[in-house]
PDB file of C-alpha atoms and ligand atoms in Angstrom:
ATOM      1  CA  MET A   1       0.056   0.048   0.000  1.00  0.00           C
ATOM      2  CA  ASP A   2       1.378   3.436  -0.908  1.00  0.00           C
ATOM      3  CA  ILE A   3       0.665   6.659   0.894  1.00  0.00           C
ATOM      4  CA  ILE A   4       1.446   9.630  -1.418  1.00  0.00           C
ATOM      5  CA  PHE A   5       1.831  13.207  -0.072  1.00  0.00           C
ATOM      6  CA  LEU A   6       0.242  15.473  -2.734  1.00  0.00           C
ATOM      7  CA  GLY A   7       0.136  18.565  -0.586  1.00  0.00           C
ATOM      8  CA  THR A   8       1.826  19.071   2.815  1.00  0.00           C
ATOM      9  CA  ASN A   9       1.292  22.721   3.703  1.00  0.00           C
ATOM     10  CA  GLY A  10      -1.067  24.136   6.128  1.00  0.00           C
ATOM     11  CA  TRP A  11      -2.796  27.602   5.381  1.00  0.00           C
ATOM     12  CA  TYR A  12      -1.404  28.419   1.874  1.00  0.00           C
ATOM     13  CA  ASP A  13       0.820  27.290  -1.067  1.00  0.00           C
ATOM     14  CA  SER A  14       4.428  28.353  -0.896  1.00  0.00           C
ATOM     15  CA  PRO A  15       7.721  27.048  -2.375  1.00  0.00           C
ATOM     16  CA  THR A  16       7.614  24.156   0.241  1.00  0.00           C
ATOM     17  CA  GLY A  17       4.384  22.793  -1.225  1.00  0.00           C
ATOM     18  CA  ASN A  18       0.701  22.848  -1.903  1.00  0.00           C
ATOM     19  CA  THR A  19      -2.000  22.826   0.747  1.00  0.00           C
ATOM     20  CA  ILE A  20      -2.855  19.544   2.336  1.00  0.00           C
ATOM     21  CA  CYS A  21      -3.920  16.412   0.499  1.00  0.00           C
ATOM     22  CA  THR A  22      -2.786  12.950   1.009  1.00  0.00           C
ATOM     23  CA  LEU A  23      -3.559   9.778  -1.047  1.00  0.00           C
ATOM     24  CA  ILE A  24      -3.724   6.294   0.101  1.00  0.00           C
ATOM     25  CA  ASN A  25      -3.523   3.690  -2.756  1.00  0.00           C
ATOM     26  CA  SER A  26      -4.647   0.408  -1.172  1.00  0.00           C
ATOM     27  CA  GLU A  27      -5.236  -2.858  -3.036  1.00  0.00           C
ATOM     28  CA  ARG A  28      -9.005  -2.055  -3.667  1.00  0.00           C
ATOM     29  CA  TYR A  29      -9.537   1.619  -2.997  1.00  0.00           C
ATOM     30  CA  HIS A  30      -8.070   5.041  -3.581  1.00  0.00           C
ATOM     31  CA  ILE A  31      -8.600   7.180  -0.433  1.00  0.00           C
ATOM     32  CA  LEU A  32      -8.004  10.829  -0.569  1.00  0.00           C
ATOM     33  CA  LEU A  33      -7.490  12.739   2.702  1.00  0.00           C
ATOM     34  CA  ASP A  34      -8.596  16.309   2.359  1.00  0.00           C
ATOM     35  CA  ALA A  35      -8.767  18.441  -0.743  1.00  0.00           C
ATOM     36  CA  GLY A  36      -6.191  21.153  -0.469  1.00  0.00           C
ATOM     37  CA  ASN A  37      -4.482  22.296  -3.542  1.00  0.00           C
ATOM     38  CA  GLY A  38      -2.246  19.324  -3.771  1.00  0.00           C
ATOM     39  CA  ILE A  39      -5.170  17.304  -4.923  1.00  0.00           C
ATOM     40  CA  HIS A  40      -4.577  18.389  -8.523  1.00  0.00           C
ATOM     41  CA  LYS A  41      -1.805  15.843  -8.644  1.00  0.00           C
ATOM     42  CA  ALA A  42      -4.016  12.917  -7.750  1.00  0.00           C
ATOM     43  CA  ASP A  43      -4.349  11.802 -11.361  1.00  0.00           C
ATOM     44  CA  ARG A  44      -0.592  11.132 -11.506  1.00  0.00           C
ATOM     45  CA  TYR A  45      -1.220   8.212  -8.994  1.00  0.00           C
ATOM     46  CA  ILE A  46      -4.889   7.186  -9.863  1.00  0.00           C
ATOM     47  CA  LYS A  47      -4.742   5.425 -13.162  1.00  0.00           C
ATOM     48  CA  ASP A  48      -7.121   2.562 -12.796  1.00  0.00           C
ATOM     49  CA  ASP A  49     -10.876   2.175 -12.191  1.00  0.00           C
ATOM     50  CA  LEU A  50     -10.776   1.399  -8.435  1.00  0.00           C
ATOM     51  CA  PRO A  51     -13.458   3.346  -6.387  1.00  0.00           C
ATOM     52  CA  VAL A  52     -12.238   6.727  -5.024  1.00  0.00           C
ATOM     53  CA  PHE A  53     -13.171   8.057  -1.537  1.00  0.00           C
ATOM     54  CA  LEU A  54     -12.471  11.562  -0.342  1.00  0.00           C
ATOM     55  CA  PHE A  55     -12.568  12.302   3.379  1.00  0.00           C
ATOM     56  CA  LEU A  56     -12.841  15.841   4.539  1.00  0.00           C
ATOM     57  CA  SER A  57     -11.697  16.623   8.031  1.00  0.00           C
ATOM     58  CA  HIS A  58     -13.323  20.073   8.229  1.00  0.00           C
ATOM     59  CA  PHE A  59     -14.011  22.990   5.983  1.00  0.00           C
ATOM     60  CA  HIS A  60     -11.201  25.407   6.588  1.00  0.00           C
ATOM     61  CA  LEU A  61     -10.201  26.465   3.005  1.00  0.00           C
ATOM     62  CA  ASP A  62      -6.787  24.999   3.065  1.00  0.00           C
ATOM     63  CA  HIS A  63      -8.474  21.493   3.309  1.00  0.00           C
ATOM     64  CA  ILE A  64     -11.106  22.117   0.602  1.00  0.00           C
ATOM     65  CA  GLU A  65      -9.764  24.770  -1.762  1.00  0.00           C
ATOM     66  CA  GLY A  66      -8.622  22.102  -4.212  1.00  0.00           C
ATOM     67  CA  LEU A  67     -12.181  20.949  -4.819  1.00  0.00           C
ATOM     68  CA  HIS A  68     -12.562  23.217  -7.757  1.00  0.00           C
ATOM     69  CA  VAL A  69     -10.151  21.123  -9.867  1.00  0.00           C
ATOM     70  CA  LEU A  70     -12.352  17.918  -9.562  1.00  0.00           C
ATOM     71  CA  ASN A  71     -13.581  18.469 -13.059  1.00  0.00           C
ATOM     72  CA  LYS A  72     -10.053  17.565 -14.434  1.00  0.00           C
ATOM     73  CA  PHE A  73     -10.431  13.925 -13.104  1.00  0.00           C
ATOM     74  CA  ARG A  74     -12.044  11.046 -14.800  1.00  0.00           C
ATOM     75  CA  PHE A  75     -12.755   8.845 -11.764  1.00  0.00           C
ATOM     76  CA  PRO A  76     -15.193   5.999 -12.117  1.00  0.00           C
ATOM     77  CA  GLY A  77     -17.170   7.718  -9.378  1.00  0.00           C
ATOM     78  CA  LEU A  78     -16.312   9.614  -6.165  1.00  0.00           C
ATOM     79  CA  THR A  79     -17.693   9.283  -2.613  1.00  0.00           C
ATOM     80  CA  ILE A  80     -17.130  12.351  -0.435  1.00  0.00           C
ATOM     81  CA  LEU A  81     -17.203  11.701   3.315  1.00  0.00           C
ATOM     82  CA  GLY A  82     -17.314  14.223   6.077  1.00  0.00           C
ATOM     83  CA  GLN A  83     -18.992  15.396   9.250  1.00  0.00           C
ATOM     84  CA  LYS A  84     -22.725  16.438   9.439  1.00  0.00           C
ATOM     85  CA  GLY A  85     -23.247  19.468   7.296  1.00  0.00           C
ATOM     86  CA  THR A  86     -20.863  18.350   4.500  1.00  0.00           C
ATOM     87  CA  SER A  87     -23.725  18.208   1.960  1.00  0.00           C
ATOM     88  CA  GLY A  88     -24.764  21.791   2.681  1.00  0.00           C
ATOM     89  CA  VAL A  89     -21.251  23.083   2.563  1.00  0.00           C
ATOM     90  CA  LEU A  90     -20.359  21.247  -0.720  1.00  0.00           C
ATOM     91  CA  ASN A  91     -23.569  22.252  -2.505  1.00  0.00           C
ATOM     92  CA  THR A  92     -22.721  25.875  -1.603  1.00  0.00           C
ATOM     93  CA  ILE A  93     -19.084  26.015  -2.740  1.00  0.00           C
ATOM     94  CA  MET A  94     -19.242  23.432  -5.474  1.00  0.00           C
ATOM     95  CA  ASN A  95     -21.752  25.448  -7.395  1.00  0.00           C
ATOM     96  CA  GLU A  96     -22.302  28.526  -9.378  1.00  0.00           C
ATOM     97  CA  PRO A  97     -20.776  31.173  -9.366  1.00  0.00           C
ATOM     98  CA  PHE A  98     -17.733  29.475  -7.730  1.00  0.00           C
ATOM     99  CA  THR A  99     -17.027  26.466  -9.832  1.00  0.00           C
ATOM    100  CA  VAL A 100     -18.560  23.547 -11.769  1.00  0.00           C
ATOM    101  CA  PRO A 101     -21.462  22.104  -9.771  1.00  0.00           C
ATOM    102  CA  LEU A 102     -21.034  18.612  -8.409  1.00  0.00           C
ATOM    103  CA  GLU A 103     -23.902  17.190 -10.566  1.00  0.00           C
ATOM    104  CA  LYS A 104     -22.019  18.453 -13.582  1.00  0.00           C
ATOM    105  CA  LEU A 105     -18.765  16.776 -13.003  1.00  0.00           C
ATOM    106  CA  PRO A 106     -17.658  14.037 -15.572  1.00  0.00           C
ATOM    107  CA  PHE A 107     -18.337  11.417 -12.895  1.00  0.00           C
ATOM    108  CA  SER A 108     -21.040  10.724 -10.333  1.00  0.00           C
ATOM    109  CA  VAL A 109     -20.456  12.093  -6.744  1.00  0.00           C
ATOM    110  CA  THR A 110     -22.100  10.664  -3.686  1.00  0.00           C
ATOM    111  CA  ILE A 111     -21.847  12.555  -0.380  1.00  0.00           C
ATOM    112  CA  ARG A 112     -22.041  10.663   3.018  1.00  0.00           C
ATOM    113  CA  GLU A 113     -22.148  12.486   6.203  1.00  0.00           C
ATOM    114  CA  LEU A 114     -20.608  10.743   9.267  1.00  0.00           C
ATOM    115  CA  SER A 115     -21.152  10.991  12.980  1.00  0.00           C
ATOM    116  CA  PRO A 116     -18.339   9.736  15.205  1.00  0.00           C
ATOM    117  CA  GLY A 117     -17.840   6.047  14.137  1.00  0.00           C
ATOM    118  CA  PRO A 118     -17.189   3.233  14.082  1.00  0.00           C
ATOM    119  CA  TYR A 119     -18.307   2.271  10.505  1.00  0.00           C
ATOM    120  CA  LYS A 120     -18.121  -0.668   8.027  1.00  0.00           C
ATOM    121  CA  LEU A 121     -17.855   1.045   4.729  1.00  0.00           C
ATOM    122  CA  PRO A 122     -16.413  -1.177   2.192  1.00  0.00           C
ATOM    123  CA  PHE A 123     -13.534  -1.020   4.790  1.00  0.00           C
ATOM    124  CA  PRO A 124     -13.475  -0.591   8.569  1.00  0.00           C
ATOM    125  CA  LEU A 125     -13.353   3.050   9.631  1.00  0.00           C
ATOM    126  CA  ASP A 126     -13.486   4.920  12.820  1.00  0.00           C
ATOM    127  CA  CYS A 127     -13.784   8.718  13.222  1.00  0.00           C
ATOM    128  CA  ARG A 128     -13.725  11.136  16.099  1.00  0.00           C
ATOM    129  CA  PHE A 129     -13.717  14.903  16.587  1.00  0.00           C
ATOM    130  CA  LEU A 130     -10.349  16.399  17.299  1.00  0.00           C
ATOM    131  CA  ARG A 131      -9.556  19.641  19.036  1.00  0.00           C
ATOM    132  CA  HIS A 132      -9.607  22.570  16.648  1.00  0.00           C
ATOM    133  CA  ALA A 133     -11.100  26.050  16.227  1.00  0.00           C
ATOM    134  CA  SER A 134     -13.782  24.579  13.836  1.00  0.00           C
ATOM    135  CA  PRO A 135     -15.128  20.970  14.386  1.00  0.00           C
ATOM    136  CA  CYS A 136     -12.510  18.663  12.681  1.00  0.00           C
ATOM    137  CA  MET A 137     -12.784  14.994  12.227  1.00  0.00           C
ATOM    138  CA  GLY A 138      -9.835  12.549  12.489  1.00  0.00           C
ATOM    139  CA  TYR A 139     -10.045   9.078  10.837  1.00  0.00           C
ATOM    140  CA  ARG A 140      -8.695   5.645  11.381  1.00  0.00           C
ATOM    141  CA  PHE A 141      -8.748   3.284   8.457  1.00  0.00           C
ATOM    142  CA  ASP A 142      -8.131  -0.552   8.412  1.00  0.00           C
ATOM    143  CA  LEU A 143      -6.853  -1.293   4.878  1.00  0.00           C
ATOM    144  CA  ASP A 144      -4.953  -4.319   3.658  1.00  0.00           C
ATOM    145  CA  GLY A 145      -4.406  -5.410   7.201  1.00  0.00           C
ATOM    146  CA  LYS A 146      -2.775  -2.227   8.301  1.00  0.00           C
ATOM    147  CA  ILE A 147      -4.098   0.692  10.465  1.00  0.00           C
ATOM    148  CA  ILE A 148      -3.642   4.241   9.104  1.00  0.00           C
ATOM    149  CA  THR A 149      -4.730   7.096  11.198  1.00  0.00           C
ATOM    150  CA  TYR A 150      -5.271  10.695   9.913  1.00  0.00           C
ATOM    151  CA  CYS A 151      -5.263  13.489  12.473  1.00  0.00           C
ATOM    152  CA  PRO A 152      -5.190  16.822  10.664  1.00  0.00           C
ATOM    153  CA  ASP A 153      -5.893  20.095  12.410  1.00  0.00           C
ATOM    154  CA  THR A 154      -5.865  19.473  16.152  1.00  0.00           C
ATOM    155  CA  GLY A 155      -4.215  20.275  19.420  1.00  0.00           C
ATOM    156  CA  PRO A 156      -3.252  17.532  21.789  1.00  0.00           C
ATOM    157  CA  CYS A 157      -6.380  15.536  22.669  1.00  0.00           C
ATOM    158  CA  GLU A 158      -7.499  12.146  23.781  1.00  0.00           C
ATOM    159  CA  ASN A 159      -9.410  11.352  20.603  1.00  0.00           C
ATOM    160  CA  ALA A 160      -6.184  11.690  18.566  1.00  0.00           C
ATOM    161  CA  VAL A 161      -4.630   9.048  20.834  1.00  0.00           C
ATOM    162  CA  LEU A 162      -7.611   6.821  20.679  1.00  0.00           C
ATOM    163  CA  LEU A 163      -7.620   7.005  16.731  1.00  0.00           C
ATOM    164  CA  ALA A 164      -3.976   6.227  16.610  1.00  0.00           C
ATOM    165  CA  GLU A 165      -3.893   3.269  19.050  1.00  0.00           C
ATOM    166  CA  ASP A 166      -1.356   0.669  17.666  1.00  0.00           C
ATOM    167  CA  ALA A 167      -1.576   2.281  14.296  1.00  0.00           C
ATOM    168  CA  ASP A 168       0.992   1.126  11.568  1.00  0.00           C
ATOM    169  CA  LEU A 169       1.081   4.767  10.566  1.00  0.00           C
ATOM    170  CA  LEU A 170      -0.066   7.964  12.129  1.00  0.00           C
ATOM    171  CA  ILE A 171      -0.376  10.806   9.625  1.00  0.00           C
ATOM    172  CA  SER A 172      -0.466  13.969  11.911  1.00  0.00           C
ATOM    173  CA  GLU A 173      -0.505  17.640  11.407  1.00  0.00           C
ATOM    174  CA  CYS A 174       2.500  19.660  12.358  1.00  0.00           C
ATOM    175  CA  ALA A 175       1.410  23.304  12.108  1.00  0.00           C
ATOM    176  CA  PHE A 176       3.541  24.625  15.000  1.00  0.00           C
ATOM    177  CA  LEU A 177       7.292  25.062  15.406  1.00  0.00           C
ATOM    178  CA  PRO A 178       9.132  23.148  18.213  1.00  0.00           C
ATOM    179  CA  GLY A 179       8.123  24.525  21.632  1.00  0.00           C
ATOM    180  CA  GLU A 180       5.087  26.324  20.349  1.00  0.00           C
ATOM    181  CA  GLU A 181       1.501  25.742  21.857  1.00  0.00           C
ATOM    182  CA  SER A 182      -1.616  27.644  22.069  1.00  0.00           C
ATOM    183  CA  ALA A 183      -4.936  27.112  23.878  1.00  0.00           C
ATOM    184  CA  ASP A 184      -6.789  29.514  21.618  1.00  0.00           C
ATOM    185  CA  TRP A 185      -5.632  28.112  18.251  1.00  0.00           C
ATOM    186  CA  PRO A 186      -4.819  24.418  18.902  1.00  0.00           C
ATOM    187  CA  HIS A 187      -2.242  22.808  16.697  1.00  0.00           C
ATOM    188  CA  LEU A 188       0.692  20.460  17.069  1.00  0.00           C
ATOM    189  CA  SER A 189       4.457  20.927  17.299  1.00  0.00           C
ATOM    190  CA  PRO A 190       6.578  18.020  16.162  1.00  0.00           C
ATOM    191  CA  GLN A 191       6.973  16.802  19.833  1.00  0.00           C
ATOM    192  CA  ALA A 192       3.190  17.160  20.547  1.00  0.00           C
ATOM    193  CA  ALA A 193       2.527  15.000  17.449  1.00  0.00           C
ATOM    194  CA  ALA A 194       5.179  12.495  18.595  1.00  0.00           C
ATOM    195  CA  ASP A 195       3.740  12.513  22.117  1.00  0.00           C
ATOM    196  CA  ILE A 196       0.482  11.340  20.569  1.00  0.00           C
ATOM    197  CA  ALA A 197       2.335   8.604  18.672  1.00  0.00           C
ATOM    198  CA  ILE A 198       4.159   7.551  21.813  1.00  0.00           C
ATOM    199  CA  GLN A 199       0.880   7.348  23.959  1.00  0.00           C
ATOM    200  CA  ALA A 200      -0.869   5.569  21.177  1.00  0.00           C
ATOM    201  CA  LYS A 201       2.023   3.145  20.455  1.00  0.00           C
ATOM    202  CA  ALA A 202       1.857   4.074  16.748  1.00  0.00           C
ATOM    203  CA  LYS A 203       4.619   2.261  14.850  1.00  0.00           C
ATOM    204  CA  LYS A 204       5.412   5.258  12.545  1.00  0.00           C
ATOM    205  CA  LEU A 205       4.502   8.929  12.414  1.00  0.00           C
ATOM    206  CA  ALA A 206       4.301  10.991   9.292  1.00  0.00           C
ATOM    207  CA  LEU A 207       4.167  14.797   9.667  1.00  0.00           C
ATOM    208  CA  THR A 208       2.286  17.014   7.260  1.00  0.00           C
ATOM    209  CA  HIS A 209       0.239  20.308   7.273  1.00  0.00           C
ATOM    210  CA  PHE A 210       3.411  22.337   8.186  1.00  0.00           C
ATOM    211  CA  ASP A 211       2.064  25.990   8.510  1.00  0.00           C
ATOM    212  CA  ALA A 212       3.410  27.753   5.404  1.00  0.00           C
ATOM    213  CA  GLU A 213       4.303  30.937   7.352  1.00  0.00           C
ATOM    214  CA  ARG A 214       6.218  29.273  10.032  1.00  0.00           C
ATOM    215  CA  TYR A 215       7.952  26.568   7.882  1.00  0.00           C
ATOM    216  CA  GLN A 216       9.573  28.519   5.176  1.00  0.00           C
ATOM    217  CA  SER A 217      11.849  25.641   3.938  1.00  0.00           C
ATOM    218  CA  LEU A 218      11.909  21.901   3.781  1.00  0.00           C
ATOM    219  CA  GLN A 219      15.133  22.178   5.786  1.00  0.00           C
ATOM    220  CA  MET A 220      13.169  23.680   8.707  1.00  0.00           C
ATOM    221  CA  ARG A 221      10.810  20.771   8.539  1.00  0.00           C
ATOM    222  CA  GLN A 222      13.701  18.262   8.978  1.00  0.00           C
ATOM    223  CA  GLU A 223      15.338  20.266  11.683  1.00  0.00           C
ATOM    224  CA  ALA A 224      12.031  20.426  13.585  1.00  0.00           C
ATOM    225  CA  ALA A 225      11.555  16.742  13.303  1.00  0.00           C
ATOM    226  CA  ALA A 226      15.103  16.059  14.330  1.00  0.00           C
ATOM    227  CA  SER A 227      14.429  17.924  17.567  1.00  0.00           C
ATOM    228  CA  VAL A 228      11.806  15.354  18.782  1.00  0.00           C
ATOM    229  CA  GLN A 229      12.787  13.378  21.741  1.00  0.00           C
ATOM    230  CA  GLY A 230      11.692   9.862  22.713  1.00  0.00           C
ATOM    231  CA  TYR A 231      10.423   8.769  19.199  1.00  0.00           C
ATOM    232  CA  GLN A 232      12.485   7.734  16.351  1.00  0.00           C
ATOM    233  CA  GLU A 233      10.085   6.544  13.678  1.00  0.00           C
ATOM    234  CA  ILE A 234       9.336   9.969  12.180  1.00  0.00           C
ATOM    235  CA  ILE A 235       8.771  10.709   8.361  1.00  0.00           C
ATOM    236  CA  VAL A 236       8.825  14.257   7.318  1.00  0.00           C
ATOM    237  CA  GLY A 237       6.171  14.870   4.736  1.00  0.00           C
ATOM    238  CA  GLN A 238       6.854  16.794   1.551  1.00  0.00           C
ATOM    239  CA  ASP A 239       4.980  17.028  -1.701  1.00  0.00           C
ATOM    240  CA  GLY A 240       5.607  14.014  -3.936  1.00  0.00           C
ATOM    241  CA  LEU A 241       6.924  11.736  -1.013  1.00  0.00           C
ATOM    242  CA  VAL A 242       5.605   8.103  -1.239  1.00  0.00           C
ATOM    243  CA  ILE A 243       5.553   5.787   1.649  1.00  0.00           C
ATOM    244  CA  ARG A 244       5.129   2.109   1.202  1.00  0.00           C
ATOM    245  CA  ILE A 245       3.749   0.224   4.239  1.00  0.00           C
TER     246      ILE A 245
HETATM  247 ZN1   ZN B   1      -5.478  23.450   8.150  1.00  0.00          ZN
HETATM  248 ZN1   ZN B   2      -8.293  24.005  10.338  1.00  0.00          ZN
END
């Protein structure tokens, strides 16, 4: 199974990358995590007719601004999943005068709204709300015998640990610099993300959603990850990186 980082920035595009989007290519499904501007590269890695699922964590624009390029794809069909209210939001922004309406895309789109899980979609899924300025859902997938957890915008919270319990890979946000924390604007520093991985006994941690203003270079990402103590298995996300697990 390949995990492909299509966009690894938080907030805005910059020379370090596009806003956040991650693709999981499993044996039977393509799973997109959020729809930042990095989503425009999805067709470099989706070249077959396997079903495509897009999970939205929340509606901050850096997580959905790539939706307006959906009409470049020729998916066999697309299921978009997100928290309650997803239909209303998508039918507003994926519409005139902003972009091509969902029903005019060159493939059929199904929207499914999720309450906190667990679920048995075609694959087992759990989802829980994280700690963020706007309600943000984290996801735990069971695919090809591996557990992959996705915790985008959040501060430290118990639900992130529960979602990541014994995960083979935790994909976590890393908006903050080392040593930074905020009660008003919860996000994670590299150490805070690693502390979740440690508590959850996650086998590997991949950092993404590096705030574009704080992380001005890929070198800064590497140095930040190198500052983490007590956890070794850290992968520093950057656009185009492919992880095989
Ligand atoms: Zn964000
Ligand atoms: Zn956000």
